[in-house]
Amino acid sequence: MADFQLSAEGVEFVKAELKRYETPLSAVIPCLYRVQKENQGWVSPESVSYLSQLMDIPEAHINEVLSFYTMFNREPVGRHHVQVCCNISCAMNGARELTHHLCKSFDVKEGEVSKDGKLTITRVECLGSCGTAPMMQINDRYYENLSPDSAVKIIKELE
Amino acid sequence: MLKCKINGKEMEVPQGTSIIEAFKLSGQDIAHYCWHPGLSVAGVCRLCMVEIEGQPKLQIACNTMVQDGMVINNNSETVKDVVRWGLDFHLINHPLDCPICDQAGECGLQDQYMQFGKYDPEMAERKVKKRKVVDLGPTVVLDSERCILCSRCVRFTDEVSKTHELGIFNRGDRSEIGTFKDRPLDNKYSLNTVDICPVGALTSKDFRFRQRVWYLKTAESICPGCSTGCNVNVYYNEEGLWRVRPRHNPEVNGHWMCDEGRDTYKYVNRKARLLEAKMGHRDNWTLESPGAAAKAAGQKLREVIEAHGPESVALVLTGQYTTEELETAVQKFKGDLGSSLVYHWVNNPESFEDFDGILLRGDKNPNTKGLLKILEQEGVSLTWKDLESRVQQGQIKTVVVAGPENQSVFPDFVEKVNLLAGVENVVWLTACPHSVLDSREKATWQIPLKTYIEKAGSFINHQGKTQSFEVGTVIVSSALTLAEAATLLVGQELEVSSGDRLAELTRKKNFFTETRGAL
């Protein structure tokens, strides 16, 4: 695995974030988000080392934050990260069945990357869109009021 | 000063004292895991709960400051109940493997359980399985299941060693201590994390499974590893020393000591020691008792002086002996033998002044200051060069060397022995044998000396602070102290002591029966 590096804008972003808070530790979450965005949706150990040097924060401290929050992926994900909410409202509206259906339709196991590298499907806890259950988030977008067929259609339309 | 009342006891504490510190000052017990006087406050164990009059909820004593007129207690039923439940929560995922756990006997959980245990756990769920026997580095082993996440070790690497290796990863009941990418925890102070671990999560590779702590006794001593002179407790039994741990002294070492200093017990034990004196030369050694050998060497010294005059005899000293011993040795040598040739063997002049900013110093002798003081007091100021030139010119017929106790920190050991190869007689006073001494071609007396733990005296550390210590235990009883050896070498007899001290020593009480529960 080649060494990870942020883009020039990414570096600028990190530097700005560092100045924004009282303590540099507060900037870890936004910076990890940035890294995840620029590193195909996941945060690799190499990128933690890189960030540690850039931010002058020990690797262990960044890793503490990284391993605490579920929004950060510590394993590679597909180009489209499908997060199906399985919290109470969605679950009552068939979100778990929906997840199984999606996995079956696209021949991918939960949490794993599909063979063509397009897709990763995971279950997540509440995404705060209970009124439109069931719903899923693909990368940064919400798709709501899903049915098994509409969800498959949405994913198929993605490139 | 602030007035407060702790469990009914009136006291005054300075501004900025936390309640837990006030409890410590008042000498009363308070349950706690995460708080450590040498580290920052984390407030995560929730065990040091106290009731403060006028406040509806219980507060944690470690993160609440004493205010004037506070009335605090931790012996009400409410507090006890909260601690009981707190402890039960700590034990949810803690394995009950005390019989095979190395911490048993000095474990915070065990100690608190005696007092606050529910004895009838209400957890029906299975315990979370985590990593066991994790090789965390060259000195430490981690058992994640036993960890109660007090974060003391994490704060230690952040605040004291400043190496930042450790962190708490994941969350909830999957949280565990670890290093990034499982890199080794490899710093010069790593074993302090083992000392401060209140449970058996971090154990010392060197000590684990070698002794049950309740079979060991402790003695207070001073670490002879370098010129810092950390205050230590040594743990011993009849077989010898098993480990060295720091003892709190705010002026010298605080709560800590380095890993190197913890190895200073190794050369003290019988296996590493010179047990009998050796007289003769290469391939022709006679074993003799230390006292008799010292007398025989003394006889030789006087013969040499009669034949060649007092300036044919030299004394070489290292800063590894107590001030008292060095004083006696120099005085006997100058006064009774009449030779003023006394030399200071500096083991590593290049790194002598090094300091790592925490505790470790480049001067690996505990008493260099003491030696320099004695040399100045006795008016000796000869350089090593002087000895070298005298040896080369053959003026010196006999050298008495009070060699290093801790040979491993003398990188020039072999070089110095070889320098004296041409000298006719060498009387080498040493605690441990060395092969290069055994292969000397000319007449040699190797006389066993006692180590730091077997004698009383004082060291003067780099600050000029005199620190006295008592006899801890005796491992090689026939070995001599430097003062005794010097007395015998100049032909005098030793005073016979009454033996009371030894009796006192053997009656020493077991540390663990006295201070149980002290975290």
XYZ file of C-alpha atoms in Angstrom:
678
model
C 0.000 0.000 0.000
C 1.411 3.275 -1.081
C 1.813 6.011 1.451
C -1.256 8.135 1.807
C -1.168 11.877 1.270
C -3.860 14.511 1.380
C -4.395 16.825 -1.550
C -3.118 20.392 -1.252
C -6.662 21.545 -0.373
C -6.889 18.755 2.162
C -3.721 19.937 3.861
C -5.092 23.479 3.908
C -8.289 22.162 5.440
C -6.415 20.342 8.206
C -4.352 23.424 8.984
C -7.462 25.579 9.188
C -9.203 23.067 11.442
C -6.194 22.980 13.760
C -6.467 26.730 14.262
C -10.179 26.631 14.784
C -10.338 24.931 18.167
C -8.862 25.500 21.574
C -7.008 22.203 21.421
C -5.733 20.442 18.315
C -7.371 17.246 19.560
C -10.767 18.764 18.715
C -9.799 18.840 15.061
C -9.309 15.080 14.846
C -12.859 14.235 13.773
C -13.174 16.722 10.875
C -9.688 15.796 9.704
C -10.468 12.085 9.800
C -13.580 12.784 7.742
C -11.449 14.572 5.207
C -9.000 11.694 5.070
C -11.825 9.215 4.643
C -13.203 11.270 1.779
C -9.865 11.453 -0.008
C -8.971 7.813 0.657
C -11.831 6.025 -1.146
C -14.105 6.048 1.861
C -11.930 4.512 4.513
C -9.152 5.448 6.924
C -6.072 3.269 6.592
C -3.404 2.879 9.291
C -1.000 4.620 6.911
C -3.283 7.617 6.695
C -3.436 7.750 10.492
C 0.352 7.903 10.591
C 0.275 10.620 7.940
C -2.336 12.617 9.814
C -0.408 12.180 13.042
C 2.615 13.838 11.466
C 0.584 16.551 9.851
C -1.354 17.415 12.998
C 1.411 16.656 15.493
C -0.869 14.395 17.501
C 0.281 10.922 18.592
C -1.030 8.099 16.419
C -2.540 6.368 19.440
C -4.733 9.393 20.135
C -6.029 9.579 16.580
C -6.640 5.851 16.639
C -8.653 6.214 19.846
C -11.060 8.550 18.044
C -11.025 6.509 14.866
C -11.902 3.274 16.615
C -14.568 4.890 18.793
C -16.823 6.239 16.041
C -18.642 3.968 13.619
C -18.791 6.617 10.887
C -15.166 5.956 10.140
C -14.438 2.859 8.111
C -11.314 1.045 9.108
C -11.608 -1.428 6.250
C -11.871 -0.592 2.516
C -15.391 -0.006 1.213
C -16.885 0.019 -2.270
C -17.340 3.160 -4.353
C -20.835 3.393 -2.960
C -21.218 2.795 0.738
C -24.833 1.835 1.356
C -25.812 2.241 4.989
C -29.236 0.858 5.754
C -30.749 2.179 8.944
C -31.954 -0.677 11.117
C -33.058 1.250 14.154
C -36.559 0.950 15.522
C -38.769 2.758 12.961
C -36.877 1.392 9.990
C -36.696 -2.080 11.534
C -40.461 -2.086 12.002
C -40.818 -1.138 8.363
C -38.687 -4.023 7.195
C -35.185 -2.587 7.092
C -33.551 -5.843 8.105
C -35.372 -7.728 5.366
C -34.416 -4.920 3.012
C -30.760 -5.368 3.880
C -30.922 -9.094 3.204
C -32.694 -8.428 -0.053
C -30.057 -5.933 -1.169
C -27.214 -8.263 -0.261
C -28.847 -11.076 -2.185
C -29.658 -8.917 -5.201
C -26.103 -7.639 -5.549
C -24.403 -10.828 -4.403
C -22.396 -9.216 -1.630
C -22.064 -10.069 2.048
C -22.886 -7.468 4.656
C -19.893 -5.248 5.343
C -17.862 -6.626 2.454
C -16.919 -5.039 -0.847
C -18.677 -6.432 -3.916
C -16.529 -8.134 -6.537
C -16.653 -5.195 -8.935
C -15.670 -2.829 -6.109
C -18.858 -0.856 -6.533
C -20.732 -1.612 -3.362
C -20.548 -2.133 0.368
C -23.759 -2.660 2.299
C -23.803 -2.189 6.057
C -26.442 -1.898 8.713
C -26.261 1.179 10.857
C -28.072 2.650 13.811
C -30.488 5.581 13.618
C -29.775 8.128 10.892
C -32.475 10.480 12.182
C -34.954 10.010 9.388
C -37.531 7.948 11.259
C -40.540 9.614 9.628
C -39.526 8.304 6.212
C -38.603 4.756 7.221
C -37.157 2.599 5.880
C -34.261 4.575 4.550
C -30.642 4.263 3.538
C -27.692 6.538 3.086
C -25.457 6.117 0.080
C -22.250 8.044 0.575
C -23.538 11.500 1.522
C -27.148 11.199 0.294
C -30.336 9.971 1.963
C -32.821 7.761 0.104
C -36.110 7.487 1.929
C -39.460 5.660 1.913
C -37.817 2.644 0.342
C -39.282 -0.577 -0.851
C -37.089 -3.560 -1.786
C -37.576 -2.851 -5.480
C -37.024 0.898 -5.323
C -33.837 0.388 -3.294
C -32.459 -2.097 -5.832
C -33.371 0.301 -8.628
C -31.602 3.214 -6.944
C -28.426 1.220 -6.497
C -28.542 -0.156 -10.027
C -28.721 3.362 -11.396
C -25.494 4.296 -9.701
C -22.510 3.957 -11.918
C -5.980 27.045 54.385
C -9.441 25.565 54.079
C -11.264 23.947 56.937
C -13.147 20.737 56.292
C -14.452 17.742 58.121
C -13.694 14.280 56.835
C -15.618 11.412 58.408
C -16.045 13.568 61.475
C -12.370 14.513 61.659
C -11.653 18.246 61.528
C -8.783 19.215 59.278
C -7.169 22.019 57.364
C -5.958 21.608 53.838
C -4.327 24.033 51.422
C -6.335 25.708 48.659
C -6.645 23.516 45.594
C -6.650 20.197 47.413
C -9.015 17.623 46.014
C -11.180 15.632 48.390
C -9.285 12.427 47.693
C -6.025 14.147 48.599
C -7.649 15.374 51.795
C -8.618 11.785 52.583
C -5.019 10.729 52.032
C -3.806 13.564 54.255
C -6.225 12.556 56.986
C -4.966 8.992 56.732
C -8.370 7.529 55.987
C -9.112 4.918 53.384
C -11.010 5.692 50.238
C -11.707 3.279 47.424
C -10.226 4.287 44.057
C -8.617 2.891 40.922
C -8.066 5.564 38.339
C -6.731 8.298 40.575
C -2.976 8.280 41.068
C -1.110 11.031 42.908
C 1.487 11.251 40.141
C -0.971 11.558 37.255
C -3.762 13.831 36.101
C -7.341 13.247 37.199
C -9.426 11.067 34.897
C -12.513 10.430 37.020
C -13.438 7.247 35.204
C -13.613 4.551 37.861
C -16.405 6.222 39.865
C -15.330 4.426 42.988
C -14.149 7.324 45.130
C -17.689 8.546 45.756
C -18.220 10.743 48.788
C -21.216 12.385 50.377
C -20.918 16.125 50.848
C -23.299 17.771 53.263
C -25.698 20.066 51.415
C -25.247 18.413 48.029
C -28.015 16.098 46.901
C -25.852 13.786 44.796
C -22.675 11.924 45.617
C -19.513 13.390 44.125
C -16.255 11.810 43.011
C -13.542 12.740 45.462
C -10.741 12.883 42.896
C -12.249 15.654 40.791
C -13.982 17.707 43.483
C -11.985 20.381 45.239
C -12.280 20.925 48.951
C -14.126 24.139 49.790
C -14.103 25.938 53.077
C -16.382 24.335 55.622
C -17.100 21.176 53.620
C -18.403 18.249 55.604
C -17.507 15.069 53.752
C -17.988 11.416 54.528
C -17.473 8.157 52.727
C -18.784 5.832 55.413
C -22.510 6.326 55.054
C -24.633 3.464 53.782
C -25.406 5.390 50.575
C -21.728 5.705 49.714
C -21.023 2.092 50.562
C -23.902 0.969 48.403
C -22.701 3.043 45.471
C -19.172 1.707 45.783
C -20.527 -1.827 46.030
C -22.440 -1.362 42.787
C -19.555 0.445 41.129
C -17.324 -2.472 41.931
C -19.876 -4.922 40.630
C -19.919 -3.064 37.321
C -16.141 -3.189 37.161
C -16.341 -6.930 37.612
C -18.905 -7.527 34.863
C -16.278 -8.478 32.335
C -13.379 -9.136 34.641
C -12.367 -12.796 34.581
C -12.258 -14.597 37.903
C -8.807 -15.983 37.354
C -7.117 -14.756 40.512
C -5.509 -18.143 41.198
C -3.522 -17.909 37.968
C -3.168 -14.130 37.924
C 0.204 -12.681 38.741
C -1.304 -9.615 40.384
C -3.071 -11.645 43.062
C -2.003 -10.473 46.473
C -1.402 -6.891 45.424
C -4.497 -6.377 43.300
C -6.747 -3.381 43.721
C -9.829 -5.347 42.737
C -9.140 -8.054 45.293
C -8.487 -5.532 48.006
C -11.620 -3.526 47.354
C -13.662 -6.674 46.982
C -12.785 -7.725 50.506
C -14.420 -4.530 51.689
C -17.104 -3.761 49.153
C -17.734 -6.997 47.305
C -21.308 -8.054 46.713
C -20.214 -11.680 47.011
C -23.329 -12.628 45.087
C -22.948 -11.295 41.571
C -26.130 -10.580 39.674
C -24.671 -10.809 36.192
C -26.105 -13.731 34.270
C -24.634 -12.716 30.894
C -21.460 -14.118 29.475
C -18.310 -12.111 29.931
C -16.855 -10.347 26.890
C -13.805 -12.129 25.537
C -10.793 -10.012 24.734
C -7.166 -10.500 23.933
C -5.040 -12.339 26.461
C -1.282 -12.629 26.884
C -0.603 -9.823 24.433
C 3.093 -9.257 23.986
C 3.023 -5.508 24.458
C 6.751 -4.944 24.256
C 10.074 -6.090 25.618
C 9.018 -5.695 29.237
C 5.247 -5.786 29.527
C 2.487 -8.335 28.912
C -1.135 -7.250 28.520
C -4.274 -9.155 29.435
C -7.159 -7.098 28.063
C -9.879 -9.071 29.838
C -8.545 -8.123 33.231
C -8.263 -4.442 32.358
C -10.794 -2.170 34.058
C -9.919 0.774 31.779
C -8.763 3.059 34.570
C -6.445 4.680 31.980
C -3.561 5.078 34.423
C -1.087 3.533 31.975
C -2.365 5.694 29.121
C -1.946 8.812 31.208
C 1.500 7.633 32.253
C 2.735 7.368 28.671
C 1.147 10.721 27.890
C 2.235 12.687 30.918
C 5.352 11.142 32.385
C 7.266 9.218 29.745
C 5.680 11.435 27.029
C 5.960 8.618 24.543
C 2.199 8.413 23.841
C 2.184 4.756 22.828
C -0.891 3.591 24.667
C -4.517 4.398 24.005
C -7.990 3.056 24.699
C -9.364 1.762 21.417
C -12.924 0.830 20.399
C -15.828 1.611 22.653
C -18.326 0.250 25.124
C -17.553 -3.205 26.386
C -15.191 -3.726 23.474
C -12.868 -0.992 24.701
C -9.366 -2.104 25.311
C -5.889 -0.838 25.962
C -3.499 -1.091 23.091
C -0.826 0.475 20.967
C -1.326 1.779 17.435
C -0.807 -1.086 14.964
C 0.316 -3.241 17.917
C 3.643 -1.536 17.990
C 5.730 -2.463 21.020
C 5.454 -0.437 24.188
C 9.140 0.219 24.281
C 10.297 3.097 26.391
C 12.740 3.379 29.240
C 9.986 3.746 31.816
C 7.512 1.152 30.558
C 7.513 -0.940 33.733
C 5.967 1.905 35.696
C 2.749 1.097 33.872
C 2.901 -2.328 35.507
C 3.351 -0.765 38.943
C 0.398 1.568 38.576
C -1.917 -0.993 36.990
C -4.384 -1.663 39.802
C -5.289 -5.067 38.357
C -3.423 -7.849 36.574
C -3.834 -6.396 33.093
C -0.252 -5.247 32.733
C 2.344 -7.565 34.169
C 6.100 -7.491 34.046
C 7.705 -10.038 31.756
C 10.642 -10.238 34.067
C 8.684 -10.873 37.256
C 5.470 -12.619 36.239
C 4.963 -16.143 37.555
C 8.278 -16.202 39.331
C 7.076 -15.525 42.850
C 3.819 -15.055 44.685
C 4.017 -11.586 46.125
C 2.836 -12.635 49.566
C 5.935 -14.778 49.967
C 8.189 -11.794 49.423
C 9.357 -9.293 51.983
C 10.317 -5.747 51.216
C 13.174 -3.555 52.238
C 13.743 0.094 51.503
C 16.838 0.958 49.570
C 18.381 3.322 47.038
C 18.740 2.312 43.422
C 22.448 2.006 42.571
C 21.776 2.179 38.832
C 22.728 5.796 38.235
C 23.476 9.054 39.995
C 19.792 9.972 40.305
C 19.479 7.660 43.308
C 15.807 6.735 43.006
C 14.243 5.538 46.243
C 13.195 1.946 45.860
C 11.641 -1.010 47.580
C 13.334 -4.321 46.915
C 11.320 -7.507 47.182
C 13.214 -10.514 48.456
C 12.944 -13.920 50.018
C 15.560 -16.343 51.305
C 16.699 -17.060 47.744
C 17.503 -13.465 46.984
C 16.005 -10.433 45.301
C 13.149 -10.742 42.842
C 12.260 -7.248 41.826
C 12.834 -3.574 42.484
C 10.025 -1.015 42.495
C 10.051 2.718 43.068
C 9.265 4.268 46.441
C 7.760 7.736 46.511
C 10.164 10.574 47.144
C 9.048 13.925 45.737
C 12.553 15.382 45.888
C 14.294 12.656 43.935
C 12.187 10.383 41.773
C 8.551 11.190 42.479
C 6.610 7.985 42.022
C 8.707 6.536 39.227
C 11.902 4.802 38.256
C 13.433 3.616 35.002
C 13.425 0.067 33.652
C 17.196 -0.073 33.764
C 17.188 0.490 37.517
C 14.833 -2.416 37.959
C 17.513 -4.746 36.641
C 19.843 -3.890 39.490
C 18.577 -6.848 41.487
C 20.013 -9.329 39.015
C 23.689 -9.061 39.813
C 22.930 -9.227 43.528
C 21.656 -12.792 43.553
C 23.873 -15.781 44.314
C 23.920 -17.043 40.752
C 25.722 -13.918 39.583
C 27.958 -13.523 42.586
C 31.499 -14.338 43.520
C 30.884 -16.618 46.489
C 34.431 -17.388 47.551
C 37.672 -15.539 47.231
C 40.081 -16.699 44.538
C 43.822 -16.408 44.921
C 46.413 -17.220 42.304
C 46.540 -16.606 38.579
C 45.279 -18.057 35.324
C 44.440 -21.769 35.529
C 45.774 -21.932 39.028
C 43.278 -20.634 41.512
C 42.925 -21.476 45.179
C 39.552 -20.882 46.781
C 39.581 -19.246 50.149
C 37.143 -17.545 52.473
C 36.899 -13.810 51.766
C 38.306 -12.758 55.126
C 41.315 -15.058 54.957
C 42.003 -14.002 51.376
C 41.890 -10.336 52.350
C 44.354 -11.005 55.155
C 46.672 -12.876 52.790
C 46.464 -10.040 50.275
C 47.205 -7.591 53.098
C 50.318 -9.578 53.967
C 51.456 -9.271 50.361
C 50.741 -5.531 50.356
C 52.973 -4.985 53.336
C 55.738 -7.095 51.796
C 55.595 -5.016 48.637
C 55.707 -1.790 50.619
C 58.702 -3.019 52.605
C 60.529 -3.875 49.405
C 59.546 -0.947 47.154
C 58.168 1.761 49.418
C 54.536 2.925 49.841
C 54.368 4.581 46.392
C 54.437 1.141 44.778
C 50.882 0.488 45.899
C 47.819 2.131 44.357
C 44.111 2.116 45.153
C 41.466 2.426 42.427
C 37.943 3.367 43.454
C 34.618 3.515 41.641
C 31.598 5.525 42.664
C 29.682 2.349 43.393
C 30.301 2.213 47.116
C 28.838 4.038 50.067
C 30.432 7.229 51.272
C 31.291 5.587 54.583
C 33.043 2.661 52.911
C 34.989 4.934 50.595
C 36.071 7.106 53.490
C 37.318 4.123 55.496
C 39.085 2.688 52.464
C 40.902 5.922 51.603
C 41.807 6.640 55.223
C 43.151 3.152 55.874
C 45.082 3.216 52.644
C 46.619 6.605 53.255
C 46.975 6.419 57.008
C 47.952 2.829 57.603
C 49.732 1.929 54.391
C 51.096 5.388 53.770
C 50.392 5.447 50.049
C 48.700 8.502 48.587
C 48.070 6.916 45.202
C 44.269 6.826 45.096
C 42.521 6.953 41.716
C 38.984 7.490 40.522
C 37.847 5.125 37.799
C 35.333 6.986 35.615
C 33.519 4.415 33.536
C 32.036 6.411 30.679
C 33.440 9.937 30.574
C 31.706 10.793 27.259
C 28.195 10.221 28.565
C 28.807 11.149 32.177
C 26.723 14.302 32.034
C 23.837 12.879 30.015
C 20.317 13.264 31.303
C 17.118 12.199 29.584
C 14.976 14.869 31.251
C 13.069 12.422 33.432
C 15.267 10.300 35.679
C 17.993 8.504 33.749
C 21.487 9.906 34.044
C 24.623 9.035 32.131
C 26.661 8.673 35.287
C 25.930 5.049 36.120
C 27.358 5.230 39.617
C 25.146 5.969 42.598
C 27.819 7.733 44.588
C 30.173 9.656 42.324
C 29.529 12.797 44.372
C 30.340 10.883 47.545
C 33.586 9.586 46.123
C 34.616 13.038 44.903
C 33.808 14.450 48.333
C 35.969 11.864 50.102
C 38.821 12.353 47.633
C 38.683 16.096 48.203
C 38.440 15.663 51.955
C 41.501 13.407 51.945
C 43.363 15.686 49.575
C 43.674 13.312 46.653
C 43.579 14.720 43.148
C 45.360 12.278 40.901
C 44.330 11.728 37.310
C 43.870 8.436 35.575
C 46.707 9.424 33.211
C 49.004 9.471 36.207
C 48.121 5.871 37.037
C 48.627 4.845 33.422
C 52.092 6.363 33.237
C 53.121 4.909 36.592
C 51.944 1.481 35.498
C 53.810 1.787 32.216
C 56.983 2.799 33.984
C 56.610 -0.199 36.256
C 56.587 1.868 39.421
C 53.429 0.226 40.632
C 53.796 -3.279 41.966
C 50.383 -3.765 43.509
C 46.964 -2.309 42.754
C 43.894 -2.664 44.928
C 40.741 -2.129 42.860
C 37.296 -1.611 44.329
C 35.684 -2.609 41.059
C 32.156 -1.954 39.952
C 29.307 -3.825 41.566
C 27.268 -3.396 38.422
C 29.787 -4.497 35.800
C 27.430 -4.153 32.866
C 27.487 -0.356 33.070
C 31.261 -0.238 32.885
C 31.954 -0.549 29.164
C 35.670 -0.133 29.779
C 35.883 -3.008 32.275
C 38.067 -5.314 30.174
C 40.199 -2.429 28.976
C 40.974 -1.400 32.547
C 41.784 -4.947 33.645
C 44.117 -5.268 30.678
C 45.783 -1.983 31.589
C 46.799 -3.631 34.851
C 48.001 -6.789 33.091
C 51.624 -5.921 33.706
C 51.183 -5.151 37.391
C 52.624 -7.906 39.567
C 49.818 -8.115 42.093
C 46.218 -7.096 41.704
C 43.759 -7.252 44.561
C 40.361 -7.000 42.892
C 37.469 -6.394 45.242
C 34.248 -7.276 43.516
C 30.763 -8.585 44.069
C 30.611 -10.501 40.803
C 33.157 -12.622 38.957
C 34.394 -11.742 35.479
C 36.167 -14.009 33.016
C 38.807 -11.430 32.203
C 39.920 -11.483 35.841
C 40.123 -15.269 35.776
C 42.482 -15.126 32.817
C 44.996 -12.777 34.419
C 48.536 -14.065 34.059
C 49.966 -12.511 37.217
C 49.153 -12.836 40.889
C 45.555 -11.889 41.612
C 43.294 -11.878 44.606
C 39.598 -11.756 43.833
C 37.803 -10.899 47.022
C 33.987 -10.978 47.165
C 32.264 -7.865 48.352
C 28.732 -7.259 49.531
C 26.249 -5.472 47.294
C 24.179 -2.397 48.039
C 21.315 -4.325 49.540
C 23.548 -6.144 52.010
C 25.052 -3.151 53.708
C 24.106 0.080 55.394
C 25.469 3.453 54.374
C 24.694 6.435 52.242
C 24.953 7.587 48.663
C 25.230 11.197 47.563
C 23.244 11.682 44.391
C 23.756 14.145 41.549
C 21.890 16.885 43.459
C 24.285 16.485 46.383
C 21.516 14.926 48.444
C 22.730 12.358 50.954
C 20.442 9.343 51.083
C 21.005 6.709 53.747
C 19.852 3.146 53.613
C 19.895 0.127 55.867
C 20.760 -3.494 55.316
C 17.897 -5.037 53.381
C 18.836 -8.664 53.320
C 22.036 -10.709 53.234
C 22.671 -12.910 50.247
C 26.342 -13.859 50.463
C 26.988 -13.708 54.180
C 30.726 -14.260 54.030
C 31.323 -11.408 51.577
C 32.964 -8.279 52.950
C 32.007 -4.662 52.719
C 34.628 -2.400 51.199
C 35.349 -0.997 54.659
C 35.886 -4.482 56.087
C 38.071 -5.469 53.178
C 40.173 -2.312 53.598
C 40.559 -2.997 57.314
C 41.777 -6.535 56.696
C 44.055 -5.406 53.864
C 45.972 -3.048 56.108
C 46.406 -5.834 58.644
C 43.813 -4.855 61.234
C 41.100 -7.054 62.688
C 37.360 -6.572 62.257
C 35.148 -5.612 65.136
C 32.698 -8.323 65.992
C 29.133 -7.069 66.010
C 26.635 -8.378 68.513
C 24.331 -9.864 65.926
C 21.293 -7.991 67.158
C 20.890 -6.270 63.844
C 20.750 -9.549 62.013
C 18.104 -10.850 64.394
C 16.152 -7.676 63.824
C 16.428 -8.167 60.107
C 15.111 -11.669 60.090
C 12.134 -10.609 62.123
C 11.118 -8.060 59.522
C 7.390 -8.146 58.934
C 5.740 -8.980 55.706
C 4.886 -5.843 53.792
C 1.653 -7.248 52.416
C 0.139 -8.130 55.723
C 0.693 -4.566 56.847
C -0.318 -2.376 53.958
C -3.014 -4.290 52.174
C -5.246 -2.136 50.098
C -2.721 0.645 49.696
C -2.932 1.532 46.039
